[in-house]
CSV table of N, CA and C in Angstrom, one decimal:
chain,number,residue,atom,x,y,z
A,1,MET,N,32.0,50.0,59.1
A,1,MET,CA,32.4,48.6,58.2
A,1,MET,C,32.0,47.7,59.4
A,2,THR,N,31.2,46.4,58.8
A,2,THR,CA,30.4,45.4,59.7
A,2,THR,C,31.6,44.5,59.8
A,3,ASP,N,31.8,44.0,61.1
A,3,ASP,CA,32.6,42.8,61.1
A,3,ASP,C,31.8,41.6,61.0
A,4,ASN,N,32.2,41.1,59.9
A,4,ASN,CA,31.2,39.9,59.5
A,4,ASN,C,31.9,38.5,60.1
A,5,LYS,N,31.7,38.3,61.5
A,5,LYS,CA,32.5,37.4,62.3
A,5,LYS,C,32.1,36.1,62.3
A,6,THR,N,32.3,34.9,62.3
A,6,THR,CA,32.0,33.4,62.3
A,6,THR,C,31.6,33.5,64.0
A,7,LEU,N,30.2,33.2,64.0
A,7,LEU,CA,29.9,32.7,65.3
A,7,LEU,C,30.0,31.4,65.7
A,8,SER,N,30.1,30.8,66.6
A,8,SER,CA,30.1,29.2,67.2
A,8,SER,C,29.0,28.5,66.2
A,9,GLY,N,29.5,27.4,66.0
A,9,GLY,CA,28.5,26.5,65.0
A,9,GLY,C,28.7,27.1,63.5
A,10,GLY,N,29.4,28.1,63.2
A,10,GLY,CA,29.7,28.2,61.8
A,10,GLY,C,28.8,29.2,61.2
A,11,LYS,N,27.8,29.7,61.9
A,11,LYS,CA,26.7,30.7,61.2
A,11,LYS,C,27.6,32.0,61.2
A,12,LYS,N,27.5,32.6,60.4
A,12,LYS,CA,28.0,34.4,60.4
A,12,LYS,C,26.8,35.2,60.8
A,13,GLU,N,27.2,36.2,61.1
A,13,GLU,CA,26.6,37.2,61.7
A,13,GLU,C,25.1,37.4,60.4
A,14,GLU,N,25.9,37.7,59.3
A,14,GLU,CA,25.0,38.1,58.3
A,14,GLU,C,24.2,37.1,57.9
A,15,ASP,N,24.2,35.9,58.2
A,15,ASP,CA,23.2,34.7,57.8
A,15,ASP,C,22.1,34.7,58.9
A,16,ARG,N,22.1,35.4,59.8
A,16,ARG,CA,20.9,35.2,60.8
A,16,ARG,C,19.5,35.3,60.1
A,17,ASP,N,18.7,34.8,60.1
A,17,ASP,CA,17.4,34.5,59.6
A,17,ASP,C,16.3,35.5,60.2
A,18,ILE,N,15.8,36.2,59.4
A,18,ILE,CA,14.4,37.4,59.7
A,18,ILE,C,13.2,36.3,59.5
A,19,ILE,N,12.2,36.6,60.4
A,19,ILE,CA,10.8,35.8,60.4
A,19,ILE,C,9.9,36.2,60.8
A,20,ILE,N,9.0,36.1,60.3
A,20,ILE,CA,7.8,37.2,60.4
A,20,ILE,C,6.6,36.1,60.3
A,21,LYS,N,6.2,36.2,61.7
A,21,LYS,CA,5.1,35.1,62.2
A,21,LYS,C,3.8,36.0,62.8
A,22,ASN,N,2.6,35.8,62.4
A,22,ASN,CA,1.3,36.7,62.7
A,22,ASN,C,1.8,38.0,62.7
A,23,GLY,N,2.3,38.2,61.6
A,23,GLY,CA,2.6,40.1,61.8
A,23,GLY,C,3.7,40.6,62.8
A,24,LYS,N,4.5,39.7,63.4
A,24,LYS,CA,5.6,40.1,64.3
A,24,LYS,C,7.1,39.6,63.6
A,25,THR,N,7.8,40.2,63.6
A,25,THR,CA,9.0,40.0,63.4
A,25,THR,C,10.2,39.5,64.5
A,26,TYR,N,10.8,38.1,64.2
A,26,TYR,CA,11.6,37.9,64.8
A,26,TYR,C,13.2,37.5,64.3
A,27,TYR,N,14.1,37.4,65.1
A,27,TYR,CA,15.4,37.3,64.3
A,27,TYR,C,16.1,36.1,65.1
A,28,ASN,N,16.6,35.1,64.3
A,28,ASN,CA,17.4,34.1,64.7
A,28,ASN,C,19.2,34.3,65.1
A,29,ASN,N,18.8,35.2,66.5
A,29,ASN,CA,20.1,35.5,67.0
A,29,ASN,C,21.0,34.3,67.6
A,30,MET,N,20.8,33.0,67.4
A,30,MET,CA,21.3,31.8,67.9
A,30,MET,C,22.5,31.6,66.9
A,31,PHE,N,23.5,30.8,67.6
A,31,PHE,CA,24.6,30.8,67.0
A,31,PHE,C,24.7,29.1,65.8
A,32,TYR,N,23.4,28.3,66.0
A,32,TYR,CA,23.3,27.5,65.1
A,32,TYR,C,21.9,27.6,64.5
A,33,ASP,N,21.7,26.9,63.3
A,33,ASP,CA,20.5,27.1,62.9
A,33,ASP,C,19.1,26.3,63.5
A,34,MET,N,18.5,27.2,63.6
A,34,MET,CA,17.0,26.9,64.4
A,34,MET,C,16.0,27.6,63.6
A,35,LYS,N,14.7,26.9,64.0
A,35,LYS,CA,13.6,27.2,63.5
A,35,LYS,C,12.7,27.6,64.5
A,36,LEU,N,11.6,28.5,64.2
A,36,LEU,CA,10.5,28.9,65.0
A,36,LEU,C,9.2,28.5,64.5
A,37,LYS,N,8.6,27.6,65.4
A,37,LYS,CA,7.2,27.1,65.0
A,37,LYS,C,6.4,26.8,66.1
A,38,LYS,N,5.2,26.2,65.9
A,38,LYS,CA,4.3,26.1,67.0
A,38,LYS,C,4.8,24.9,68.0
A,39,SER,N,5.0,25.4,69.4
A,39,SER,CA,5.8,24.6,70.2
A,39,SER,C,4.8,23.2,70.6
A,40,ASN,N,5.6,22.2,71.2
A,40,ASN,CA,5.1,21.1,71.4
A,40,ASN,C,4.4,21.2,72.8
A,41,ILE,N,4.5,22.3,73.7
A,41,ILE,CA,3.7,22.5,75.1
A,41,ILE,C,2.6,23.3,74.7
A,42,LYS,N,1.3,22.5,75.2
A,42,LYS,CA,0.0,23.0,74.9
A,42,LYS,C,0.1,24.5,75.2
A,43,ASN,N,-0.7,25.3,74.3
A,43,ASN,CA,-1.0,26.8,74.6
A,43,ASN,C,0.2,27.5,74.8
A,44,ALA,N,1.2,26.9,74.2
A,44,ALA,CA,2.7,27.8,74.5
A,44,ALA,C,2.9,28.9,73.6
A,45,GLY,N,2.3,28.6,72.6
A,45,GLY,CA,2.5,29.5,71.3
A,45,GLY,C,3.8,29.0,70.4
A,46,LEU,N,4.6,29.8,70.0
A,46,LEU,CA,5.6,29.4,69.3
A,46,LEU,C,7.1,29.0,70.2
A,47,GLY,N,7.6,28.1,69.6
A,47,GLY,CA,8.7,27.4,70.4
A,47,GLY,C,10.1,27.4,69.2
A,48,VAL,N,11.1,27.2,69.8
A,48,VAL,CA,12.3,27.4,69.2
A,48,VAL,C,12.8,26.0,68.9
A,49,PHE,N,13.0,25.6,67.7
A,49,PHE,CA,13.5,24.0,67.3
A,49,PHE,C,14.9,24.1,66.5
A,50,SER,N,16.0,23.1,67.1
A,50,SER,CA,17.2,23.1,66.5
A,50,SER,C,16.9,22.3,64.9
A,51,GLN,N,17.8,22.9,64.1
A,51,GLN,CA,17.8,22.2,63.0
A,51,GLN,C,19.2,21.2,62.6
A,52,VAL,N,20.0,21.4,63.9
A,52,VAL,CA,21.1,20.6,63.6
A,52,VAL,C,21.2,19.8,65.1
A,53,ASN,N,22.0,18.6,65.1
A,53,ASN,CA,22.4,18.2,66.4
A,53,ASN,C,23.7,19.1,66.9
A,54,ILE,N,23.1,19.3,68.2
A,54,ILE,CA,24.3,20.2,69.0
A,54,ILE,C,24.5,19.2,70.5
A,55,ASP,N,25.9,19.3,70.6
A,55,ASP,CA,26.5,18.9,71.8
A,55,ASP,C,26.0,19.3,73.1
A,56,ASN,N,26.7,18.7,74.2
A,56,ASN,CA,26.1,19.1,75.6
A,56,ASN,C,27.2,20.3,76.0
A,57,LYS,N,26.7,21.2,76.8
A,57,LYS,CA,27.6,22.2,77.7
A,57,LYS,C,28.1,23.2,76.1
A,58,VAL,N,27.2,23.4,75.2
A,58,VAL,CA,27.6,24.3,74.3
A,58,VAL,C,26.8,25.6,74.1
A,59,VAL,N,27.5,26.8,74.0
A,59,VAL,CA,26.6,28.0,74.1
A,59,VAL,C,26.0,28.3,72.9
A,60,ILE,N,24.6,28.2,72.9
A,60,ILE,CA,24.0,28.3,71.3
A,60,ILE,C,23.4,29.8,70.8
A,61,GLY,N,23.6,30.5,71.9
A,61,GLY,CA,23.0,31.7,71.6
A,61,GLY,C,23.3,32.8,72.7
A,62,GLU,N,22.7,34.1,72.5
A,62,GLU,CA,22.5,35.3,73.6
A,62,GLU,C,21.1,35.4,73.8
A,63,TYR,N,20.7,36.0,74.9
A,63,TYR,CA,19.5,36.4,75.5
A,63,TYR,C,19.7,37.6,75.2
A,64,ASP,N,19.6,38.6,74.2
A,64,ASP,CA,19.6,40.1,73.6
A,64,ASP,C,18.4,40.7,74.0
A,65,GLY,N,18.9,42.1,74.2
A,65,GLY,CA,17.6,42.9,73.9
A,65,GLY,C,18.3,44.2,74.7
A,66,LYS,N,17.3,45.2,75.0
A,66,LYS,CA,17.6,46.3,75.4
A,66,LYS,C,18.0,46.4,77.0
A,67,LEU,N,19.0,47.0,77.5
A,67,LEU,CA,19.5,46.9,78.8
A,67,LEU,C,18.7,47.9,79.6
A,68,VAL,N,18.1,47.5,80.8
A,68,VAL,CA,17.2,48.4,81.7
A,68,VAL,C,17.7,48.4,82.9
A,69,LYS,N,17.4,49.4,83.5
A,69,LYS,CA,17.5,49.7,85.0
A,69,LYS,C,16.3,49.1,85.8
A,70,SER,N,16.4,48.4,87.0
A,70,SER,CA,15.6,48.0,87.7
A,70,SER,C,14.1,48.9,88.2
A,71,THR,N,14.7,50.3,87.8
A,71,THR,CA,13.7,51.4,88.0
A,71,THR,C,12.6,51.6,87.2
A,72,ASP,N,13.2,51.2,85.6
A,72,ASP,CA,12.6,51.2,84.5
A,72,ASP,C,11.3,50.3,84.3
A,73,LYS,N,10.3,50.8,83.6
A,73,LYS,CA,9.4,50.1,82.9
A,73,LYS,C,9.7,49.2,82.0
A,74,TYR,N,9.2,47.8,82.2
A,74,TYR,CA,9.9,46.6,81.1
A,74,TYR,C,8.7,45.8,81.2
A,75,ASN,N,8.8,44.9,80.2
A,75,ASN,CA,8.0,43.5,80.3
A,75,ASN,C,8.6,42.6,80.8
A,76,ALA,N,8.3,42.2,82.1
A,76,ALA,CA,8.8,41.1,82.8
A,76,ALA,C,8.9,39.8,82.3
A,77,ASP,N,7.6,39.4,81.6
A,77,ASP,CA,7.6,38.3,81.0
A,77,ASP,C,8.9,37.8,80.1
A,78,TYR,N,9.6,38.8,79.4
A,78,TYR,CA,10.8,38.9,78.5
A,78,TYR,C,11.9,39.1,79.1
A,79,THR,N,12.0,39.5,80.5
A,79,THR,CA,13.2,40.2,81.0
A,79,THR,C,14.0,39.7,82.1
A,80,MET,N,15.3,39.6,82.0
A,80,MET,CA,16.5,38.4,82.5
A,80,MET,C,17.1,39.6,83.5
A,81,GLN,N,17.3,39.0,84.9
A,81,GLN,CA,18.1,39.9,85.6
A,81,GLN,C,19.6,39.6,85.1
A,82,ILE,N,20.5,40.6,85.0
A,82,ILE,CA,22.0,40.2,85.0
A,82,ILE,C,22.5,40.4,86.5
A,83,THR,N,21.9,41.8,86.8
A,83,THR,CA,23.1,42.1,88.1
A,83,THR,C,21.6,42.7,89.3
A,84,GLU,N,21.9,43.2,90.3
A,84,GLU,CA,20.7,43.7,91.2
A,84,GLU,C,19.9,44.5,90.4
A,85,LYS,N,20.6,45.6,89.7
A,85,LYS,CA,20.2,46.7,89.4
A,85,LYS,C,20.0,46.5,87.7
A,86,ILE,N,20.4,45.8,87.0
A,86,ILE,CA,20.7,45.6,85.6
A,86,ILE,C,19.9,44.6,85.2
A,87,TYR,N,18.8,44.8,83.8
A,87,TYR,CA,17.9,43.5,83.3
A,87,TYR,C,18.4,43.8,81.8
A,88,VAL,N,18.2,42.4,81.1
A,88,VAL,CA,17.9,42.8,79.7
A,88,VAL,C,16.4,42.1,79.0
A,89,ASP,N,15.8,43.2,78.4
A,89,ASP,CA,14.3,43.1,77.9
A,89,ASP,C,14.4,42.4,76.8
A,90,GLY,N,14.0,41.2,76.5
A,90,GLY,CA,14.0,40.8,75.1
A,90,GLY,C,12.4,41.0,74.5
A,91,SER,N,11.7,41.7,74.8
A,91,SER,CA,10.5,41.9,74.6
A,91,SER,C,10.3,42.6,73.2
A,92,LYS,N,11.1,43.6,72.8
A,92,LYS,CA,10.7,44.5,71.9
A,92,LYS,C,10.9,43.7,70.3
A,93,TYR,N,10.0,44.1,69.2
A,93,TYR,CA,10.3,43.4,68.1
A,93,TYR,C,11.0,44.3,67.2
A,94,PRO,N,11.8,43.8,66.4
A,94,PRO,CA,12.1,42.4,66.3
A,94,PRO,C,12.8,41.8,67.4
A,95,ARG,N,12.2,40.7,67.9
A,95,ARG,CA,12.5,40.1,69.0
A,95,ARG,C,13.5,38.9,68.9
A,96,PRO,N,14.3,38.4,69.5
A,96,PRO,CA,15.6,37.2,69.2
A,96,PRO,C,14.8,36.1,69.8
A,97,PHE,N,15.4,35.3,68.8
A,97,PHE,CA,14.7,33.4,69.1
A,97,PHE,C,14.8,33.0,70.4
A,98,THR,N,16.0,33.6,71.1
A,98,THR,CA,16.5,33.5,72.5
A,98,THR,C,14.9,33.5,73.4
A,99,SER,N,14.2,34.6,73.1
A,99,SER,CA,13.2,34.9,73.9
A,99,SER,C,11.9,34.0,73.8
A,100,MET,N,12.1,33.1,72.8
A,100,MET,CA,11.1,32.2,72.3
A,100,MET,C,11.0,30.7,72.9
A,101,ILE,N,12.2,30.6,73.8
A,101,ILE,CA,12.4,29.3,74.3
A,101,ILE,C,11.2,29.0,75.6
A,102,ASN,N,10.8,27.9,75.3
A,102,ASN,CA,9.7,27.6,76.5
A,102,ASN,C,10.4,27.0,77.6
A,103,ASP,N,9.7,27.1,78.8
A,103,ASP,CA,9.8,26.5,80.0
A,103,ASP,C,9.0,25.2,80.1
A,104,THR,N,9.3,24.2,80.6
A,104,THR,CA,8.5,22.8,80.9
A,104,THR,C,7.6,22.9,82.1
A,105,TYR,N,7.3,24.0,82.6
A,105,TYR,CA,6.7,23.9,83.8
A,105,TYR,C,5.5,23.5,83.7
A,106,LYS,N,5.0,22.3,84.7
A,106,LYS,CA,3.9,21.4,84.6
A,106,LYS,C,3.4,20.7,83.2
A,107,THR,N,4.8,20.4,82.8
A,107,THR,CA,4.7,19.4,81.5
A,107,THR,C,5.6,18.2,81.8
A,108,ASN,N,5.5,17.3,80.7
A,108,ASN,CA,6.2,16.1,80.9
A,108,ASN,C,7.6,16.1,80.2
A,109,PHE,N,7.8,17.5,79.6
A,109,PHE,CA,9.0,17.9,78.8
A,109,PHE,C,10.2,17.9,79.5
A,110,LYS,N,11.5,17.7,79.4
A,110,LYS,CA,12.8,18.3,80.1
A,110,LYS,C,13.4,19.3,79.8
A,111,HIS,N,13.8,20.3,80.5
A,111,HIS,CA,14.8,21.2,80.2
A,111,HIS,C,16.0,20.9,79.5
A,112,ASN,N,16.7,21.3,78.2
A,112,ASN,CA,18.0,20.8,77.6
A,112,ASN,C,18.8,22.3,77.6
A,113,CYS,N,18.5,23.2,78.1
A,113,CYS,CA,19.4,24.4,78.0
A,113,CYS,C,19.2,25.3,79.5
A,114,GLU,N,20.1,26.0,79.8
A,114,GLU,CA,20.2,27.0,80.7
A,114,GLU,C,20.8,28.4,80.6
A,115,PHE,N,20.2,29.1,81.3
A,115,PHE,CA,20.7,30.7,81.3
A,115,PHE,C,22.0,30.6,81.7
A,116,VAL,N,22.9,31.3,81.4
A,116,VAL,CA,24.6,31.9,81.9
A,116,VAL,C,24.7,33.1,81.9
A,117,ILE,N,24.7,33.5,83.2
A,117,ILE,CA,24.8,35.0,83.6
A,117,ILE,C,26.2,35.6,83.4
A,118,ARG,N,26.6,36.2,82.6
A,118,ARG,CA,27.8,37.1,82.7
A,118,ARG,C,27.8,38.7,83.0
A,119,GLU,N,27.9,38.7,84.7
A,119,GLU,CA,27.7,40.1,85.1
A,119,GLU,C,28.6,41.0,84.5
A,120,LYS,N,29.8,40.9,84.3
A,120,LYS,CA,30.8,41.8,84.1
A,120,LYS,C,30.6,42.1,82.7
A,121,LYS,N,30.0,41.3,81.7
A,121,LYS,CA,29.7,41.7,80.2
A,121,LYS,C,28.6,42.0,80.2
A,122,GLN,N,27.5,42.1,81.0
A,122,GLN,CA,26.2,42.6,80.9
A,122,GLN,C,25.5,41.6,80.2
A,123,LYS,N,25.9,40.3,80.1
A,123,LYS,CA,25.0,39.4,79.0
A,123,LYS,C,24.4,38.2,79.9
A,124,VAL,N,23.6,37.7,78.9
A,124,VAL,CA,22.8,36.4,79.1
A,124,VAL,C,23.1,35.4,78.1
A,125,LEU,N,23.7,34.2,78.3
A,125,LEU,CA,23.9,33.3,77.2
A,125,LEU,C,22.6,32.2,77.6
A,126,ILE,N,22.7,31.2,76.6
A,126,ILE,CA,22.1,30.2,76.6
A,126,ILE,C,23.0,29.0,76.3
A,127,ARG,N,22.8,28.1,77.3
A,127,ARG,CA,23.7,26.8,77.0
A,127,ARG,C,23.0,25.6,77.1
A,128,THR,N,23.6,24.5,76.2
A,128,THR,CA,22.9,23.2,76.5
A,128,THR,C,23.1,22.5,77.7
A,129,ILE,N,22.4,21.6,78.0
A,129,ILE,CA,22.6,20.9,79.3
A,129,ILE,C,22.5,19.6,79.0
A,130,ARG,N,22.3,18.9,77.9
A,130,ARG,CA,22.3,17.6,77.3
A,130,ARG,C,22.5,18.1,75.9
A,131,PRO,N,22.8,16.7,75.2
A,131,PRO,CA,22.9,17.2,73.5
A,131,PRO,C,21.5,17.0,73.0
A,132,ILE,N,21.4,17.7,72.2
A,132,ILE,CA,20.3,18.1,71.4
A,132,ILE,C,20.1,17.5,69.9
A,133,LYS,N,19.0,16.8,69.8
A,133,LYS,CA,18.8,16.2,68.4
A,133,LYS,C,18.3,17.3,67.3
A,134,LYS,N,18.6,17.0,66.1
A,134,LYS,CA,17.9,17.8,65.0
A,134,LYS,C,16.5,17.7,65.0
A,135,GLY,N,16.0,18.7,65.1
A,135,GLY,CA,14.3,18.4,65.3
A,135,GLY,C,13.9,18.8,66.6
A,136,ASP,N,14.6,18.5,68.0
A,136,ASP,CA,14.1,19.1,69.2
A,136,ASP,C,13.9,20.3,69.3
A,137,GLU,N,13.3,20.3,70.2
A,137,GLU,CA,12.3,22.0,70.9
A,137,GLU,C,13.5,22.3,71.8
A,138,LEU,N,13.7,23.3,72.2
A,138,LEU,CA,14.5,24.1,73.2
A,138,LEU,C,13.8,24.2,74.4
A,139,TYR,N,14.2,23.9,75.6
A,139,TYR,CA,13.3,24.0,76.6
A,139,TYR,C,14.4,24.5,77.8
A,140,ILE,N,14.0,25.6,78.6
A,140,ILE,CA,14.8,26.1,79.3
A,140,ILE,C,13.9,26.6,80.8
A,141,ASP,N,14.9,26.7,81.9
A,141,ASP,CA,14.1,26.9,83.1
A,141,ASP,C,13.7,28.3,83.4
A,142,TYR,N,12.9,28.9,83.4
A,142,TYR,CA,12.8,30.3,83.7
A,142,TYR,C,12.8,30.8,85.2
A,143,GLY,N,13.0,29.6,86.4
A,143,GLY,CA,13.0,29.9,87.7
A,143,GLY,C,11.8,29.9,88.5
A,144,GLU,N,12.0,29.7,89.5
A,144,GLU,CA,10.5,29.5,90.4
A,144,GLU,C,9.9,30.8,90.6
A,145,GLU,N,10.8,31.7,90.6
A,145,GLU,CA,10.1,33.1,90.8
A,145,GLU,C,9.5,33.5,89.7
A,146,TYR,N,9.8,33.3,88.5
A,146,TYR,CA,8.8,33.5,87.3
A,146,TYR,C,7.3,32.9,87.6
A,147,TRP,N,7.2,31.7,88.0
A,147,TRP,CA,6.1,31.1,88.0
A,147,TRP,C,4.8,31.4,89.4
A,148,THR,N,5.9,31.6,90.2
A,148,THR,CA,5.0,32.1,91.7
A,148,THR,C,4.7,33.3,91.5
A,149,SER,N,5.0,34.4,90.7
A,149,SER,CA,4.6,35.7,90.6
A,149,SER,C,3.5,35.6,89.4
A,150,ARG,N,3.0,34.6,89.3
A,150,ARG,CA,1.9,34.5,87.9
A,150,ARG,C,1.0,33.4,89.0
A,151,GLU,N,0.9,33.0,90.0
A,151,GLU,CA,-0.1,32.1,90.4
A,151,GLU,C,-1.0,32.7,91.3
């Protein structure tokens, strides 16, 4: 039996949207209504846009995916480190919306979200760092290491 719990923001698990873009499937694993569409960042591909106003310091979703060990093969572009040896890989389809939040690296846009690591629960959460207005794109800091490894 499925536990149809209510998430933060009033959404129920069964209400999560499934979206197909360019033949790839994504699911809205966020606790608030979000829309996946072309990012405001040039050449960034898709971005995540809020469909509601959200306050500051609110957990809006979980960066979920397959838990992998540091010795496993995984897609580094969509992998978040939880502990020294455990990572979550959000690259597999269907891919969570949270994996589509872009960084503002080398742009004039400002981050409005942050990663919150919960080592004991082996989870990565997404939390707002300023109020988000309906229609705003979500942006998060991937960290300096992400970008220096690509230069």
